[in-house]
mmCIF file of C-alpha atoms in Angstrom:
data_model
loop_
_atom_site.group_PDB
_atom_site.id
_atom_site.type_symbol
_atom_site.label_atom_id
_atom_site.label_comp_id
_atom_site.label_asym_id
_atom_site.label_seq_id
_atom_site.Cartn_x
_atom_site.Cartn_y
_atom_site.Cartn_z
ATOM 1 C CA VAL J 1 -3.601 23.411 9.607
ATOM 2 C CA ASN J 2 -2.240 19.958 10.792
ATOM 3 C CA THR J 3 -0.063 19.694 13.928
ATOM 4 C CA VAL J 4 1.504 17.062 15.485
ATOM 5 C CA ASP J 5 1.074 16.741 19.805
ATOM 6 C CA ASP J 6 3.842 15.555 21.743
ATOM 7 C CA ILE J 7 1.853 13.139 23.783
ATOM 8 C CA VAL J 8 5.019 11.410 25.388
ATOM 9 C CA HIS J 9 8.670 11.124 24.879
ATOM 10 C CA VAL J 10 11.941 10.016 26.210
ATOM 11 C CA ASP J 11 15.226 11.507 25.368
ATOM 12 C CA ILE J 12 17.788 9.171 24.063
ATOM 13 C CA PRO J 13 21.503 9.579 23.424
ATOM 14 C CA ARG J 14 20.934 7.524 20.047
ATOM 15 C CA ALA J 15 18.358 5.966 18.015
ATOM 16 C CA SER J 16 18.501 2.297 17.921
ATOM 17 C CA TYR J 17 17.175 -0.122 15.341
ATOM 18 C CA THR J 18 13.569 -0.795 16.672
ATOM 19 C CA HIS J 19 11.294 -2.982 13.954
ATOM 20 C CA SER J 20 8.060 -2.981 15.944
ATOM 21 C CA PHE J 21 6.551 -1.795 19.409
ATOM 22 C CA GLY J 22 3.925 -2.320 21.611
ATOM 23 C CA LEU J 23 0.631 -0.501 22.598
ATOM 24 C CA ALA J 24 -1.336 -1.532 25.588
ATOM 25 C CA HIS J 25 -4.776 -0.343 25.841
ATOM 26 C CA GLY J 26 -5.756 1.168 29.133
ATOM 27 C CA SER J 27 -8.994 0.952 31.140
ATOM 28 C CA ASN J 28 -8.813 4.613 31.675
ATOM 29 C CA GLY J 29 -9.078 5.375 28.053
ATOM 30 C CA PHE J 30 -5.406 5.929 27.600
ATOM 31 C CA ASP J 31 -2.905 3.851 26.193
ATOM 32 C CA THR J 32 0.573 3.000 26.912
ATOM 33 C CA ALA J 33 3.393 2.656 24.433
ATOM 34 C CA VAL J 34 5.855 -0.059 24.929
ATOM 35 C CA VAL J 35 9.227 0.739 22.960
ATOM 36 C CA VAL J 36 12.129 -1.897 23.397
ATOM 37 C CA ALA J 37 15.322 -0.371 22.130
ATOM 38 C CA GLN J 38 17.871 -2.986 21.478
ATOM 39 C CA PRO J 39 21.605 -2.080 21.330
ATOM 40 C CA ILE J 40 21.841 -1.858 17.452
ATOM 41 C CA TYR J 41 22.626 1.680 15.975
ATOM 42 C CA SER J 42 23.172 2.497 12.319
ATOM 43 C CA ASN J 43 26.516 3.868 11.331
ATOM 44 C CA MET J 44 25.811 6.510 8.170
ATOM 45 C CA VAL J 45 29.176 6.316 7.000
ATOM 46 C CA LYS J 46 29.324 2.479 6.887
ATOM 47 C CA MET J 47 26.036 2.634 4.978
ATOM 48 C CA MET J 48 27.397 5.019 2.596
ATOM 49 C CA GLU J 49 30.438 2.974 2.044
ATOM 50 C CA PHE J 50 28.997 -0.215 1.898
ATOM 51 C CA ALA J 51 25.295 0.235 0.689
ATOM 52 C CA THR J 52 24.222 -2.621 2.658
ATOM 53 C CA MET J 53 22.299 -2.346 6.160
ATOM 54 C CA ASP J 54 24.136 -5.672 7.996
ATOM 55 C CA LYS J 55 27.480 -3.425 7.264
ATOM 56 C CA ALA J 56 25.869 -0.117 8.622
ATOM 57 C CA PHE J 57 24.696 -1.682 12.013
ATOM 58 C CA GLU J 58 26.731 -1.850 15.070
ATOM 59 C CA THR J 59 26.542 -2.916 18.440
ATOM 60 C CA PRO J 60 29.053 -0.853 20.846
ATOM 61 C CA ALA J 61 30.494 -3.239 23.622
ATOM 62 C CA GLY J 62 28.655 -2.745 26.722
ATOM 63 C CA SER J 63 25.446 -1.838 25.384
ATOM 64 C CA ASN J 64 22.183 -2.619 26.955
ATOM 65 C CA THR J 65 18.572 -3.042 25.915
ATOM 66 C CA THR J 66 16.302 -0.640 27.272
ATOM 67 C CA VAL J 67 12.485 -0.930 27.999
ATOM 68 C CA HIS J 68 10.802 2.529 27.521
ATOM 69 C CA VAL J 69 7.011 2.259 29.214
ATOM 70 C CA MET J 70 5.380 5.536 28.120
ATOM 71 C CA PRO J 71 1.855 6.353 29.288
ATOM 72 C CA MET J 72 -0.295 8.705 27.474
ATOM 73 C CA ASP J 73 -2.350 9.911 30.206
ATOM 74 C CA GLY J 74 0.338 12.440 31.325
ATOM 75 C CA SER J 75 2.260 10.395 33.820
ATOM 76 C CA ALA J 76 6.105 10.065 33.547
ATOM 77 C CA PRO J 77 7.657 7.273 31.436
ATOM 78 C CA LEU J 78 9.588 4.529 32.645
ATOM 79 C CA SER J 79 12.936 3.400 31.287
ATOM 80 C CA VAL J 80 14.496 0.107 32.315
ATOM 81 C CA ASP J 81 17.910 -0.952 31.269
ATOM 82 C CA LEU J 82 18.160 -5.003 30.784
ATOM 83 C CA PRO J 83 20.965 -7.236 29.773
ATOM 84 C CA PRO J 84 21.299 -6.941 25.979
ATOM 85 C CA PHE J 85 18.899 -8.853 23.974
ATOM 86 C CA PHE J 86 17.144 -8.707 20.462
ATOM 87 C CA PHE J 87 14.044 -9.268 18.875
ATOM 88 C CA GLY J 88 12.192 -8.908 15.397
ATOM 89 C CA HIS J 89 8.560 -8.504 16.277
ATOM 90 C CA PHE J 90 6.215 -7.829 19.365
ATOM 91 C CA LEU J 91 3.572 -10.620 19.973
ATOM 92 C CA ASN J 92 1.459 -8.317 22.209
ATOM 93 C CA SER J 93 1.391 -6.073 24.846
ATOM 94 C CA TRP J 94 -1.383 -5.002 27.781
ATOM 95 C CA HIS J 95 -1.948 -3.782 31.064
ATOM 96 C CA SER J 96 -1.520 -6.879 33.447
ATOM 97 C CA GLY J 97 -2.253 -5.001 36.566
ATOM 98 C CA GLU J 98 -3.095 -1.570 38.145
ATOM 99 C CA LYS J 99 0.927 -0.766 38.253
ATOM 100 C CA GLU J 100 2.202 -3.166 35.764
ATOM 101 C CA VAL J 101 2.461 -3.921 32.066
ATOM 102 C CA SER J 102 3.400 -7.045 30.133
ATOM 103 C CA PHE J 103 4.429 -7.837 26.713
ATOM 104 C CA ASP J 104 5.446 -10.811 24.542
ATOM 105 C CA LEU J 105 7.902 -10.706 21.888
ATOM 106 C CA ASP J 106 10.322 -12.780 19.507
ATOM 107 C CA ARG J 107 13.516 -12.823 21.964
ATOM 108 C CA GLN J 108 16.842 -13.482 20.328
ATOM 109 C CA GLU J 109 20.401 -13.608 21.627
ATOM 110 C CA THR J 110 21.622 -11.848 18.501
ATOM 111 C CA ILE J 111 20.051 -10.190 15.740
ATOM 112 C CA PHE J 112 18.992 -11.994 12.764
ATOM 113 C CA PHE J 113 20.286 -9.947 10.006
ATOM 114 C CA ASP J 114 23.348 -12.364 8.933
ATOM 115 C CA ARG J 115 20.738 -15.368 9.438
ATOM 116 C CA PHE J 116 18.935 -14.485 6.216
ATOM 117 C CA SER J 117 21.751 -13.938 3.837
ATOM 118 C CA MET J 118 22.051 -15.671 0.813
ATOM 119 C CA ALA J 119 25.420 -17.000 1.996
ATOM 120 C CA VAL J 120 23.493 -18.763 5.091
ATOM 121 C CA GLN J 121 20.202 -19.429 3.405
ATOM 122 C CA THR J 122 21.563 -21.472 0.382
ATOM 123 C CA ASN J 123 23.864 -23.717 2.442
ATOM 124 C CA LYS J 124 21.555 -26.406 4.431
ATOM 125 C CA THR J 125 24.269 -26.997 7.481
ATOM 126 C CA ALA J 126 24.768 -23.151 7.844
ATOM 127 C CA ARG J 127 20.891 -22.313 7.980
ATOM 128 C CA ASP J 128 20.059 -25.439 10.164
ATOM 129 C CA GLU J 129 22.911 -24.675 12.865
ATOM 130 C CA TRP J 130 22.883 -20.660 12.557
ATOM 131 C CA ALA J 131 20.950 -20.022 15.728
ATOM 132 C CA ALA J 132 22.907 -22.870 17.821
ATOM 133 C CA VAL J 133 26.397 -21.296 16.805
ATOM 134 C CA HIS J 134 25.139 -17.870 17.845
ATOM 135 C CA GLN J 135 24.449 -18.592 21.507
ATOM 136 C CA ASN J 136 20.906 -20.336 20.588
ATOM 137 C CA ALA J 137 19.818 -17.190 18.944
ATOM 138 C CA TYR J 138 16.455 -18.657 18.057
ATOM 139 C CA SER J 139 13.259 -16.238 17.687
ATOM 140 C CA THR J 140 11.872 -17.431 21.183
ATOM 141 C CA PRO J 141 8.295 -16.110 22.102
ATOM 142 C CA THR J 142 9.259 -14.326 25.431
ATOM 143 C CA ARG J 143 7.291 -12.620 28.156
ATOM 144 C CA TYR J 144 8.298 -9.605 30.049
ATOM 145 C CA THR J 145 6.380 -7.994 32.762
ATOM 146 C CA VAL J 146 7.306 -4.742 34.090
ATOM 147 C CA ASP J 147 6.502 -3.373 37.739
ATOM 148 C CA LEU J 148 5.668 0.594 37.155
ATOM 149 C CA THR J 149 6.301 1.250 40.579
ATOM 150 C CA THR J 150 9.852 -0.480 41.308
ATOM 151 C CA GLY J 151 11.150 -1.045 37.700
ATOM 152 C CA ASP J 152 11.559 -4.506 38.268
ATOM 153 C CA VAL J 153 11.178 -7.007 35.232
ATOM 154 C CA LYS J 154 10.272 -10.374 35.056
ATOM 155 C CA GLU J 155 11.103 -12.727 32.108
ATOM 156 C CA THR J 156 9.470 -15.781 31.114
ATOM 157 C CA THR J 157 9.986 -18.182 28.043
ATOM 158 C CA LEU J 158 6.743 -19.222 26.630
ATOM 159 C CA PHE J 159 7.192 -22.254 25.245
ATOM 160 C CA PRO J 160 10.348 -23.690 27.442
ATOM 161 C CA LYS J 161 9.639 -27.429 26.151
ATOM 162 C CA LEU J 162 9.815 -29.110 22.959
ATOM 163 C CA SER J 163 6.659 -30.830 23.712
ATOM 164 C CA GLN J 164 4.857 -27.681 23.848
ATOM 165 C CA CYS J 165 5.326 -26.809 20.050
ATOM 166 C CA LEU J 166 6.029 -30.313 18.441
ATOM 167 C CA SER J 167 9.446 -29.537 17.342
ATOM 168 C CA LYS J 168 12.720 -31.254 17.446
ATOM 169 C CA THR J 169 15.024 -28.153 17.758
ATOM 170 C CA TRP J 170 13.392 -25.335 19.395
ATOM 171 C CA CYS J 171 10.031 -23.458 19.671
ATOM 172 C CA GLU J 172 11.057 -20.892 17.326
ATOM 173 C CA MET J 173 8.009 -18.687 16.092
ATOM 174 C CA ASP J 174 7.634 -15.372 14.535
ATOM 175 C CA LEU J 175 5.438 -13.237 12.334
ATOM 176 C CA PHE J 176 2.460 -13.337 14.820
ATOM 177 C CA LYS J 177 -1.363 -12.609 14.280
ATOM 178 C CA LEU J 178 -4.018 -12.051 16.565
ATOM 179 C CA HIS J 179 -7.729 -11.630 16.679
ATOM 180 C CA PRO J 180 -8.268 -7.768 16.208
ATOM 181 C CA ASP J 181 -10.029 -7.632 19.753
ATOM 182 C CA ASP J 182 -7.103 -9.003 21.657
ATOM 183 C CA ILE J 183 -4.341 -6.536 20.361
ATOM 184 C CA GLY J 184 -3.410 -4.268 23.348
ATOM 185 C CA LYS J 185 -5.173 -6.452 25.973
ATOM 186 C CA GLU J 186 -4.665 -9.691 27.808
ATOM 187 C CA TYR J 187 -5.128 -12.463 25.337
ATOM 188 C CA CYS J 188 -5.157 -16.286 25.115
ATOM 189 C CA GLY J 189 -3.806 -17.222 21.806
ATOM 190 C CA PHE J 190 -2.333 -16.295 18.377
ATOM 191 C CA TRP J 191 -1.403 -17.566 14.984
ATOM 192 C CA ALA J 192 2.537 -17.572 13.991
ATOM 193 C CA TRP J 193 4.997 -18.764 11.420
ATOM 194 C CA HIS J 194 7.126 -21.630 13.016
ATOM 195 C CA ASN J 195 10.391 -23.264 11.654
ATOM 196 C CA TYR J 196 11.948 -26.672 12.876
ATOM 197 C CA TRP J 197 8.448 -27.700 12.711
ATOM 198 C CA ASN J 198 8.566 -31.438 14.034
ATOM 199 C CA SER J 199 12.314 -31.625 12.497
ATOM 200 C CA THR J 200 15.647 -30.668 12.933
ATOM 201 C CA SER J 201 15.515 -28.911 9.631
ATOM 202 C CA PHE J 202 15.344 -25.183 9.659
ATOM 203 C CA GLY J 203 13.584 -25.223 6.662
ATOM 204 C CA SER J 204 10.601 -27.211 7.756
ATOM 205 C CA TRP J 205 7.889 -24.513 7.977
ATOM 206 C CA ALA J 206 4.427 -24.532 9.150
ATOM 207 C CA ILE J 207 1.751 -21.938 10.158
ATOM 208 C CA VAL J 208 0.559 -22.703 13.682
ATOM 209 C CA ARG J 209 -2.147 -21.854 16.141
ATOM 210 C CA ALA J 210 -1.233 -21.417 19.816
ATOM 211 C CA GLU J 211 -3.255 -21.347 22.798
ATOM 212 C CA LEU J 212 -1.710 -19.671 25.875
ATOM 213 C CA CYS J 213 -4.351 -19.992 28.813
ATOM 214 C CA GLY J 214 -4.688 -23.182 30.381
ATOM 215 C CA ASP J 215 -1.939 -25.463 32.208
ATOM 216 C CA GLU J 216 0.819 -24.177 29.915
ATOM 217 C CA PRO J 217 1.140 -22.709 26.352
ATOM 218 C CA LYS J 218 0.944 -25.115 23.483
ATOM 219 C CA ILE J 219 0.437 -25.476 19.779
ATOM 220 C CA VAL J 220 -3.106 -26.999 19.158
ATOM 221 C CA ALA J 221 -3.197 -26.510 15.465
ATOM 222 C CA SER J 222 -0.676 -26.525 12.402
ATOM 223 C CA TRP J 223 -0.738 -26.402 8.728
ATOM 224 C CA TYR J 224 2.573 -28.091 7.061
ATOM 225 C CA GLN J 225 3.415 -29.440 3.697
ATOM 226 C CA LYS J 226 6.953 -31.185 3.049
ATOM 227 C CA ASN J 227 9.188 -28.579 0.885
ATOM 228 C CA VAL J 228 6.390 -26.002 0.875
ATOM 229 C CA PHE J 229 7.223 -22.698 2.255
ATOM 230 C CA PRO J 230 4.454 -20.545 3.879
ATOM 231 C CA SER J 231 4.827 -16.685 4.545
ATOM 232 C CA GLU J 232 3.255 -14.333 7.121
ATOM 233 C CA ALA J 233 -0.430 -15.374 7.540
ATOM 234 C CA THR J 234 -3.088 -12.729 7.876
ATOM 235 C CA PHE J 235 -6.230 -13.728 10.010
ATOM 236 C CA VAL J 236 -9.719 -12.867 8.767
ATOM 237 C CA PRO J 237 -12.514 -13.151 11.838
ATOM 238 C CA ALA J 238 -15.850 -14.571 10.807
ATOM 239 C CA PRO J 239 -18.178 -11.676 10.999
ATOM 240 C CA GLY J 240 -20.293 -11.902 14.134
ATOM 241 C CA ALA J 241 -18.394 -14.690 15.656
ATOM 242 C CA THR J 242 -17.906 -15.232 19.511
ATOM 243 C CA ASP J 243 -15.232 -17.419 19.060
ATOM 244 C CA LYS J 244 -12.082 -15.544 18.529
ATOM 245 C CA THR J 245 -10.635 -18.672 16.501
ATOM 246 C CA GLU J 246 -13.488 -18.369 13.990
ATOM 247 C CA GLY J 247 -12.503 -17.171 10.629
ATOM 248 C CA VAL J 248 -9.658 -17.890 8.038
ATOM 249 C CA MET J 249 -6.121 -17.539 7.823
ATOM 250 C CA ILE J 250 -4.877 -16.498 4.073
ATOM 251 C CA PHE J 251 -1.065 -16.783 3.313
ATOM 252 C CA LYS J 252 1.196 -17.243 0.307
ATOM 253 C CA VAL J 253 3.293 -20.615 -0.046
ATOM 254 C CA PHE J 254 6.201 -21.167 -2.577
ATOM 255 C CA GLU J 255 6.618 -24.884 -3.527
ATOM 256 C CA GLY J 256 9.953 -25.789 -3.411
ATOM 257 C CA GLU J 257 10.185 -28.883 -5.600
ATOM 258 C CA THR J 258 7.391 -27.174 -8.405
ATOM 259 C CA GLY J 259 8.792 -23.378 -8.121
ATOM 260 C CA VAL J 260 5.012 -22.911 -8.192
ATOM 261 C CA SER J 261 3.366 -20.428 -5.675
ATOM 262 C CA LYS J 262 -0.049 -20.538 -4.595
ATOM 263 C CA LEU J 263 -2.456 -18.619 -2.191
ATOM 264 C CA VAL J 264 -3.983 -20.901 0.652
ATOM 265 C CA VAL J 265 -7.039 -20.132 2.641
ATOM 266 C CA ALA J 266 -7.142 -22.271 5.514
ATOM 267 C CA ASP J 267 -9.581 -22.810 8.644
ATOM 268 C CA ALA J 268 -8.163 -20.429 11.420
ATOM 269 C CA LYS J 269 -9.302 -23.009 14.060
ATOM 270 C CA THR J 270 -7.947 -26.263 12.505
ATOM 271 C CA LEU J 271 -5.837 -24.720 10.129
ATOM 272 C CA LYS J 272 -6.991 -27.203 7.300
ATOM 273 C CA THR J 273 -6.738 -25.890 3.839
ATOM 274 C CA LEU J 274 -10.175 -24.580 2.609
ATOM 275 C CA ALA J 275 -9.075 -23.449 -0.866
ATOM 276 C CA THR J 276 -5.817 -22.714 -2.643
ATOM 277 C CA ALA J 277 -5.234 -20.606 -5.974
ATOM 278 C CA VAL J 278 -2.036 -20.963 -8.130
ATOM 279 C CA LEU J 279 -0.378 -17.364 -8.671
ATOM 280 C CA PRO J 280 0.263 -16.426 -11.885
ATOM 281 C CA VAL J 281 4.359 -15.984 -11.337
ATOM 282 C CA GLY J 282 6.439 -17.727 -8.759
ATOM 283 C CA VAL J 283 7.038 -15.728 -5.785
ATOM 284 C CA PRO J 284 9.739 -17.145 -3.500
ATOM 285 C CA PHE J 285 9.570 -16.870 0.172
ATOM 286 C CA THR J 286 9.065 -13.570 1.630
ATOM 287 C CA ILE J 287 9.258 -12.598 5.301
ATOM 288 C CA HIS J 288 6.395 -10.424 5.487
ATOM 289 C CA GLY J 289 2.928 -11.479 3.810
#
């Protein structure tokens, strides 16, 4: 008989919309789950009335964002309330000390649902300015470090300067990819989807590789073509490689001027194109792969 074991849990008054979470690998053989409960809740009455998720979600006044750190070794979970913020995806999470857990995610000042509506995306001014007019609600890679003894939380923006990411607007990234050996551990780099790439236009999109270890985090390689829109990339490591940047990135692109969709294989270290294949049908931009 299949059973479900309750390894660790926290009691909550209402379930929030949480699109992703972190899992930090522990040296003691037990992992620690990190769940960030942003202040977005579904109203099922509105869902049935309007039949759309954006109408069904609500953020009650005065709501906080709560970080739940849940060890799987039998010790008690820790829940910490923070001023409200929103996010889409975790980048990574890990044990940064004996009594400390860190995690990176794409922090936003408000949720992104309306940003990807047809009304916004088909209006250049609206899509270019959406984040700026919504309290700078750019998807900003941000690090949080939680002291498991005191409950104190430190917040750090990973790319505070435009020179770190070659953007003319904001270091905005999402849809992160890691080497498999880095997931749940302290790490030195990642790949991501980057908009406003060397531009003030939201539609200037690139796939980028970032290095975090060194004097400061920075973008060190990019794949970009004008009016070509890449979706989420997938990293395939080179078998037997000791360099974690060796391998390929595979992603779909949509050519805005021709309407043609292609599959691109790029060198993971340099992001130079190795091969392309035209897809049999045009597939417009999709967030996930």
